[in-house]
Tab-separated table of C-alpha atoms and ligand atoms in Angstrom:
chain	number	residue	atom	x	y	z
A	12	MET	CA	0.276	-0.222	-0.097
A	13	LYS	CA	1.081	3.490	-0.752
A	14	VAL	CA	0.877	5.967	2.424
A	15	LEU	CA	0.750	9.079	1.819
A	16	ILE	CA	1.700	10.980	5.275
A	17	ILE	CA	0.832	14.915	5.691
A	18	GLY	CA	2.436	16.467	8.723
A	19	ALA	CA	5.331	13.971	8.766
A	20	LYS	CA	7.918	16.063	10.893
A	21	GLY	CA	5.298	16.580	14.012
A	22	MET	CA	4.667	14.692	17.278
A	23	LEU	CA	2.196	12.485	15.699
A	24	GLY	CA	3.531	12.620	11.887
A	25	GLN	CA	6.757	10.911	12.603
A	26	GLU	CA	5.340	8.323	15.001
A	27	LEU	CA	2.942	7.439	11.946
A	28	VAL	CA	5.986	7.204	9.899
A	29	LYS	CA	7.517	4.593	11.806
A	30	VAL	CA	4.446	2.356	12.106
A	31	PHE	CA	3.681	2.385	8.763
A	32	HIS	CA	7.062	1.447	7.885
A	33	ASP	CA	6.628	-1.563	6.002
A	34	HIS	CA	4.351	-0.050	3.513
A	35	GLU	CA	6.061	2.702	0.744
A	36	VAL	CA	5.734	5.549	2.332
A	37	LEU	CA	5.808	9.204	1.511
A	38	ALA	CA	6.256	11.247	4.417
A	39	TRP	CA	5.608	14.721	3.748
A	40	ASP	CA	5.721	18.262	5.846
A	41	ARG	CA	5.302	21.831	5.123
A	42	GLU	CA	8.067	22.017	2.340
A	43	ASP	CA	7.230	19.303	0.347
A	44	CYS	CA	3.323	21.033	-0.266
A	45	ASP	CA	1.894	23.854	1.591
A	46	ILE	CA	-1.702	22.100	2.574
A	47	THR	CA	-3.200	25.583	2.412
A	48	LYS	CA	-2.292	26.325	-1.371
A	49	LYS	CA	-5.768	23.875	-3.475
A	50	ASP	CA	-3.728	23.939	-6.687
A	51	GLU	CA	-0.651	22.309	-5.156
A	52	VAL	CA	-2.167	19.902	-2.840
A	53	GLN	CA	-4.342	18.360	-5.987
A	54	ASN	CA	-1.406	18.060	-8.417
A	55	LYS	CA	0.728	16.786	-6.043
A	56	ILE	CA	-1.731	14.011	-4.527
A	57	GLN	CA	-2.361	13.355	-8.170
A	58	GLN	CA	0.856	12.733	-9.009
A	59	ALA	CA	1.745	10.677	-5.858
A	60	ALA	CA	-1.455	8.189	-6.340
A	61	PRO	CA	-1.483	7.157	-2.740
A	62	ASP	CA	-4.137	4.190	-1.709
A	63	LEU	CA	-4.093	5.961	1.746
A	64	VAL	CA	-3.947	9.693	3.067
A	65	ILE	CA	-3.126	10.725	6.410
A	66	ASN	CA	-3.087	13.794	7.408
A	67	SER	CA	-1.782	15.300	11.126
A	68	ALA	CA	-0.744	18.648	9.413
A	69	ALA	CA	-2.507	21.422	11.625
A	70	TYR	CA	-2.086	24.720	13.257
A	71	ASN	CA	-2.073	23.884	16.741
A	72	ASP	CA	-1.545	27.347	19.014
A	73	VAL	CA	-4.925	27.517	20.625
A	74	ASP	CA	-4.257	30.683	21.796
A	75	GLY	CA	-2.430	31.981	19.062
A	76	ALA	CA	-5.262	30.993	16.753
A	77	GLU	CA	-7.594	33.836	19.008
A	78	ARG	CA	-5.527	36.437	16.974
A	79	ASN	CA	-4.608	34.540	13.930
A	80	LYS	CA	-8.288	33.208	12.722
A	81	ASP	CA	-7.299	33.580	9.035
A	82	LEU	CA	-4.248	31.259	9.367
A	83	ALA	CA	-6.104	28.874	11.911
A	84	ASP	CA	-9.272	28.519	9.184
A	85	ARG	CA	-6.721	27.752	6.547
A	86	ILE	CA	-4.886	25.295	7.737
A	87	ASN	CA	-7.362	23.947	10.296
A	88	GLY	CA	-10.510	24.407	8.178
A	89	TYR	CA	-9.725	24.829	4.514
A	90	ALA	CA	-6.606	22.720	4.057
A	91	PRO	CA	-8.686	19.235	4.908
A	92	GLY	CA	-10.746	19.733	2.378
A	93	TYR	CA	-8.787	20.285	-0.113
A	94	ILE	CA	-6.548	17.091	0.659
A	95	ALA	CA	-10.072	15.067	1.014
A	96	GLU	CA	-11.134	16.506	-2.422
A	97	ALA	CA	-7.588	15.311	-3.838
A	98	ALA	CA	-7.703	12.063	-1.907
A	99	ASP	CA	-11.091	11.227	-3.282
A	100	LYS	CA	-10.338	12.314	-6.916
A	101	ALA	CA	-7.052	9.552	-6.483
A	102	GLY	CA	-9.224	6.850	-5.263
A	103	ALA	CA	-7.605	7.065	-2.290
A	104	ARG	CA	-8.888	6.369	1.624
A	105	LEU	CA	-8.081	9.342	4.153
A	106	VAL	CA	-7.539	9.438	7.958
A	107	HIS	CA	-8.088	13.053	8.872
A	108	TYR	CA	-7.456	14.107	13.194
A	109	SER	CA	-9.964	16.374	14.839
A	110	THR	CA	-9.670	17.085	18.696
A	111	ASP	CA	-12.252	17.479	21.702
A	112	TYR	CA	-12.188	20.920	21.712
A	113	VAL	CA	-14.705	20.814	18.917
A	114	PHE	CA	-17.297	20.295	21.999
A	115	ARG	CA	-18.281	22.640	24.159
A	116	GLY	CA	-17.323	20.769	27.307
A	117	ASP	CA	-20.609	20.987	29.645
A	118	ARG	CA	-21.172	17.885	29.340
A	119	LYS	CA	-18.971	15.816	32.839
A	120	GLN	CA	-20.130	12.372	31.399
A	121	GLY	CA	-18.294	12.890	27.878
A	122	TYR	CA	-19.204	12.817	24.241
A	123	LYS	CA	-19.867	9.990	22.427
A	124	GLU	CA	-18.592	10.110	18.494
A	125	ASP	CA	-21.849	11.285	17.089
A	126	ALA	CA	-22.183	14.282	19.375
A	127	MET	CA	-22.818	17.367	18.466
A	128	PRO	CA	-20.029	20.034	18.249
A	129	ASP	CA	-20.495	22.951	19.456
A	130	PRO	CA	-16.766	24.770	19.660
A	131	ILE	CA	-15.858	27.691	22.085
A	132	SER	CA	-12.840	29.046	20.875
A	133	VAL	CA	-11.159	30.229	17.381
A	134	TYR	CA	-8.903	26.875	17.431
A	135	GLY	CA	-11.690	24.256	18.571
A	136	LEU	CA	-14.006	26.277	15.496
A	137	SER	CA	-11.263	25.877	12.859
A	138	LYS	CA	-10.755	21.882	13.603
A	139	TYR	CA	-14.742	22.055	13.184
A	140	LEU	CA	-14.640	23.163	10.019
A	141	GLY	CA	-12.069	20.880	9.001
A	142	GLU	CA	-14.401	17.930	10.049
A	143	LEU	CA	-17.023	19.422	7.876
A	144	GLU	CA	-15.166	20.114	4.832
A	145	THR	CA	-13.536	16.258	4.833
A	146	VAL	CA	-16.725	15.047	4.962
A	147	LYS	CA	-17.976	17.120	2.468
A	148	PHE	CA	-15.288	15.989	-0.329
A	149	THR	CA	-14.858	12.266	0.534
A	150	LYS	CA	-17.057	9.667	1.719
A	151	LYS	CA	-14.160	7.446	3.138
A	152	TYR	CA	-12.820	9.129	5.653
A	153	TYR	CA	-11.793	8.092	8.993
A	154	LEU	CA	-11.579	11.182	11.330
A	155	ILE	CA	-9.951	10.099	14.437
A	156	ARG	CA	-10.451	12.935	17.430
A	157	LEU	CA	-7.956	13.288	20.230
A	158	SER	CA	-6.757	15.471	23.125
A	159	ARG	CA	-3.930	16.556	25.085
A	160	LEU	CA	-1.474	14.634	22.476
A	161	PHE	CA	2.253	13.456	24.226
A	162	GLY	CA	5.242	12.116	23.066
A	163	LYS	CA	8.379	13.070	21.271
A	164	PRO	CA	8.093	16.603	20.232
A	165	GLY	CA	7.626	16.801	16.343
A	166	ILE	CA	11.105	17.794	14.409
A	167	GLY	CA	9.538	20.683	12.512
A	168	GLU	CA	10.854	23.961	13.200
A	169	ASP	CA	8.567	24.953	15.014
A	170	ALA	CA	7.516	21.909	16.817
A	171	LYS	CA	5.714	22.482	20.339
A	172	LYS	CA	7.038	20.108	23.406
A	173	SER	CA	3.542	18.747	24.923
A	174	PHE	CA	2.569	19.911	28.374
A	175	VAL	CA	4.489	16.229	29.398
A	176	ASP	CA	7.929	17.599	27.998
A	177	LYS	CA	7.125	21.503	29.683
A	178	MET	CA	6.327	20.166	32.715
A	179	LEU	CA	9.651	17.882	32.961
A	180	GLU	CA	11.233	21.497	31.855
A	181	LEU	CA	9.964	23.718	34.294
A	182	ALA	CA	10.637	21.223	37.237
A	183	LYS	CA	14.193	22.001	36.679
A	184	THR	CA	14.452	25.501	37.848
A	185	ARG	CA	11.190	25.632	40.319
A	186	ASP	CA	11.255	23.880	43.707
A	187	LYS	CA	6.925	24.789	43.866
A	188	LEU	CA	4.255	24.979	40.864
A	189	ASP	CA	0.601	26.011	40.315
A	190	VAL	CA	-1.045	23.811	37.698
A	191	ILE	CA	-4.730	23.825	36.946
A	192	ASN	CA	-7.117	21.720	38.307
A	193	GLU	CA	-9.602	21.898	35.730
A	194	GLU	CA	-10.362	20.826	31.963
A	195	VAL	CA	-10.794	17.388	32.136
A	196	SER	CA	-9.611	15.388	29.137
A	197	CYS	CA	-7.910	12.223	27.730
A	198	PRO	CA	-4.569	12.464	27.173
A	199	THR	CA	-3.190	10.597	23.904
A	200	TYR	CA	0.403	9.100	23.604
A	201	ALA	CA	1.196	10.049	20.073
A	202	PRO	CA	2.694	6.214	19.225
A	203	ASP	CA	-0.403	4.969	20.699
A	204	LEU	CA	-2.591	7.055	18.266
A	205	ALA	CA	-0.536	5.937	15.450
A	206	LYS	CA	-0.541	2.392	16.259
A	207	ARG	CA	-4.492	2.471	16.384
A	208	THR	CA	-4.586	4.540	13.485
A	209	ARG	CA	-2.788	1.630	11.457
A	210	GLU	CA	-5.553	-0.713	13.494
A	211	ILE	CA	-8.115	1.633	12.032
A	212	VAL	CA	-7.324	1.489	8.148
A	213	GLU	CA	-6.023	-2.344	8.191
A	214	GLY	CA	-8.931	-3.824	10.321
A	215	ASP	CA	-12.544	-3.902	9.412
A	216	TYR	CA	-13.511	-0.963	10.331
A	217	ASP	CA	-16.350	1.397	8.962
A	218	PHE	CA	-15.637	4.788	7.336
A	219	GLY	CA	-16.893	7.695	10.136
A	220	ILE	CA	-15.556	8.676	13.349
A	221	TYR	CA	-13.624	7.460	15.912
A	222	HIS	CA	-12.236	8.954	19.265
A	223	GLY	CA	-8.617	7.646	19.629
A	224	ALA	CA	-7.339	9.063	23.105
A	225	ASN	CA	-5.939	6.786	25.609
A	226	LYS	CA	-8.788	5.367	28.179
A	227	GLY	CA	-9.145	7.839	31.487
A	228	ALA	CA	-9.261	11.084	31.996
A	229	CYS	CA	-7.905	14.092	34.256
A	230	THR	CA	-7.029	17.520	35.021
A	231	TRP	CA	-3.827	19.239	33.865
A	232	TYR	CA	-3.220	19.024	37.848
A	233	GLU	CA	-4.100	15.114	37.843
A	234	PHE	CA	-1.916	14.468	34.602
A	235	CYS	CA	1.548	16.432	36.730
A	236	GLN	CA	0.986	14.544	39.189
A	237	ASN	CA	1.416	11.318	37.626
A	238	ILE	CA	4.505	13.112	35.868
A	239	PHE	CA	6.302	13.835	38.797
A	240	LYS	CA	5.355	10.729	40.482
A	241	ILE	CA	6.820	8.865	37.483
A	242	LYS	CA	10.290	10.797	37.589
A	243	GLU	CA	10.215	10.805	41.057
A	244	ILE	CA	10.194	14.720	41.308
A	245	SER	CA	9.860	16.069	44.431
A	246	VAL	CA	8.436	19.945	43.303
A	247	LYS	CA	5.482	20.694	45.072
A	248	LEU	CA	2.523	21.044	43.035
A	249	ASN	CA	-0.539	23.470	44.328
A	250	PRO	CA	-3.847	22.650	42.458
A	251	VAL	CA	-5.144	25.854	41.143
A	252	PRO	CA	-8.380	27.297	39.096
A	253	GLY	CA	-7.894	28.348	35.385
A	254	SER	CA	-8.631	31.701	36.346
A	255	LYS	CA	-5.131	31.993	37.930
A	256	PHE	CA	-3.943	31.723	34.301
A	257	PRO	CA	-5.717	33.940	32.324
A	258	ARG	CA	-5.567	32.584	28.519
A	259	PRO	CA	-6.838	34.237	25.306
A	260	ALA	CA	-9.051	31.263	24.178
A	261	LYS	CA	-11.561	29.533	26.428
A	262	ARG	CA	-11.312	26.006	27.071
A	263	PRO	CA	-13.937	23.213	27.854
A	264	ALA	CA	-14.336	22.643	31.114
A	265	TYR	CA	-15.485	18.401	30.605
A	266	SER	CA	-14.466	17.183	27.220
A	267	ILE	CA	-13.562	13.646	27.804
A	268	LEU	CA	-13.631	11.727	24.354
A	269	LEU	CA	-16.188	8.197	24.537
A	270	ASN	CA	-14.663	5.551	22.680
A	271	THR	CA	-17.810	3.338	21.622
A	272	LYS	CA	-16.689	1.916	18.440
A	273	LEU	CA	-12.738	0.652	18.647
A	274	PRO	CA	-11.333	-1.721	21.405
A	275	GLU	CA	-10.435	-0.211	25.052
A	276	ALA	CA	-7.606	1.771	24.653
A	277	ARG	CA	-4.580	1.128	27.440
A	278	THR	CA	-5.016	4.193	30.314
A	279	TRP	CA	-3.286	7.266	29.801
A	280	GLN	CA	-1.130	6.435	32.963
A	281	GLU	CA	0.418	3.468	31.209
A	282	ALA	CA	1.141	4.977	28.471
A	283	LEU	CA	2.726	7.763	30.417
A	284	TRP	CA	4.777	5.660	32.233
A	285	GLN	CA	6.432	3.903	29.186
A	286	TYR	CA	7.084	7.242	27.538
A	287	LEU	CA	8.491	8.702	30.328
A	288	ASN	CA	10.754	5.067	30.624
N	321	NAP	N1	-0.832	18.588	19.903
N	321	NAP	C1	-2.266	18.372	20.843
N	321	NAP	O1	-2.342	18.305	21.762
N	321	NAP	C2	-3.871	17.775	20.353
N	321	NAP	C3	-4.767	18.083	20.472
N	321	NAP	C4	-6.131	17.518	19.750
N	321	NAP	C5	-5.599	17.372	18.596
N	321	NAP	N2	-4.512	17.329	18.140
N	321	NAP	C6	-4.652	17.285	16.257
N	321	NAP	O2	-3.627	15.864	16.274
N	321	NAP	C7	-2.939	15.701	14.732
N	321	NAP	C8	-1.786	16.328	15.159
N	321	NAP	O3	-1.125	17.146	15.834
N	321	NAP	P1	0.572	17.190	15.830
N	321	NAP	O4	0.490	17.636	17.607
N	321	NAP	O5	1.309	15.984	15.608
N	321	NAP	O6	0.665	18.322	15.598
N	321	NAP	P2	1.960	18.998	15.312
N	321	NAP	O7	3.187	18.528	16.008
N	321	NAP	O8	1.870	20.322	15.844
N	321	NAP	O9	2.295	19.010	13.843
N	321	NAP	C9	2.158	19.761	12.803
N	321	NAP	C10	3.167	19.109	11.495
N	321	NAP	O10	2.044	20.290	9.791
N	321	NAP	C11	2.855	20.884	9.381
N	321	NAP	N3	2.183	21.823	8.934
N	321	NAP	C12	1.729	23.284	9.762
N	321	NAP	N4	0.976	23.935	8.856
N	321	NAP	C13	1.202	23.171	7.442
N	321	NAP	C14	1.080	23.691	6.025
N	321	NAP	N5	0.328	24.548	5.578
N	321	NAP	N6	1.176	22.836	5.215
N	321	NAP	C15	2.406	21.649	5.443
N	321	NAP	N7	2.261	21.322	6.469
N	321	NAP	C16	2.107	22.080	7.719
N	321	NAP	C17	3.912	21.554	10.518
N	321	NAP	O11	5.169	21.869	9.704
N	321	NAP	P3	5.815	23.198	10.673
N	321	NAP	O12	5.765	23.066	11.996
N	321	NAP	O13	6.598	23.541	10.035
N	321	NAP	O14	4.545	24.359	11.155
N	321	NAP	C18	4.308	20.464	11.480
N	321	NAP	O15	5.188	19.520	11.047
N	321	NAP	C19	-3.253	17.434	14.449
N	321	NAP	O16	-4.712	17.572	13.516
N	321	NAP	C20	-4.146	18.391	15.480
N	321	NAP	O17	-4.968	19.399	15.292
N	321	NAP	C21	-3.240	17.564	18.565
């Protein structure tokens, strides 16, 4: 199978490249194809003639999106439509990724795959637009939502560190840390999601929406407690409300991604342990 991975230098993209290594992999990032340029996307995908397109490219700066709406919409919103249309024309199946931030966050019990999105931030709106554009242009899609991705940072120039690595970095210079004890969602380990993506495309799964996070949910404070426990870091953690750190973008209070269509994933704590060891 010829697999085209877009966003191949990102946190998830580099894991996808590893997981599909025994297939013919085309690993593209920004310098190979700017996904916001419709003609470039159409021409290059047509030439590449893949069997499967996996789009893990995105604009992931949740707060930055509040002042860069146009850029967020172009990368997260319209570009997935260009890719979906090109994949469809090439006869390829498509994997696209989205986020828990498409949900409002007022449902404590969590959101199933068919729950209605209702985003409260520019980033969430742009990712929801990407979902809509994807399904508008192809029927052969697997749309996989995830949240709180962690793993090795991407290798691109603007690669961001995950929360896990940011906390480990902060712990080197602090003896106490305030961490938000709100915003409940499910951490997702990038290598686990890459494997799960392969299971979906190679398994007998229908096209449609999937929730691909690890099992379990936590606040940022609980996430950090686990990180420091595993690494035996003695920095004192202080749970604080979100209002202690005013940020431009609103966050969902509860955005647990309920998985009702895939086999149970391992817990985020197990995945975190593996990442940190
Ligand atoms: N990270 C999270 O916590 C999180 C949470 C929920 C959902 N997701 C979703 O999961 C997926 C994977 O995220 P990730 O964290 O692995 O992303 P990432 O590390 O930020 O990687 C995204 C990649 O896309 C590339 N890219 C950006 N704009 C592009 C463009 N115009 N043309 C071509 N490539 C472009 C980036 O290149 P540059 O480095 O050069 O910009 C980067 O290599 C995305 O759909 C994301 O929205 C992520």
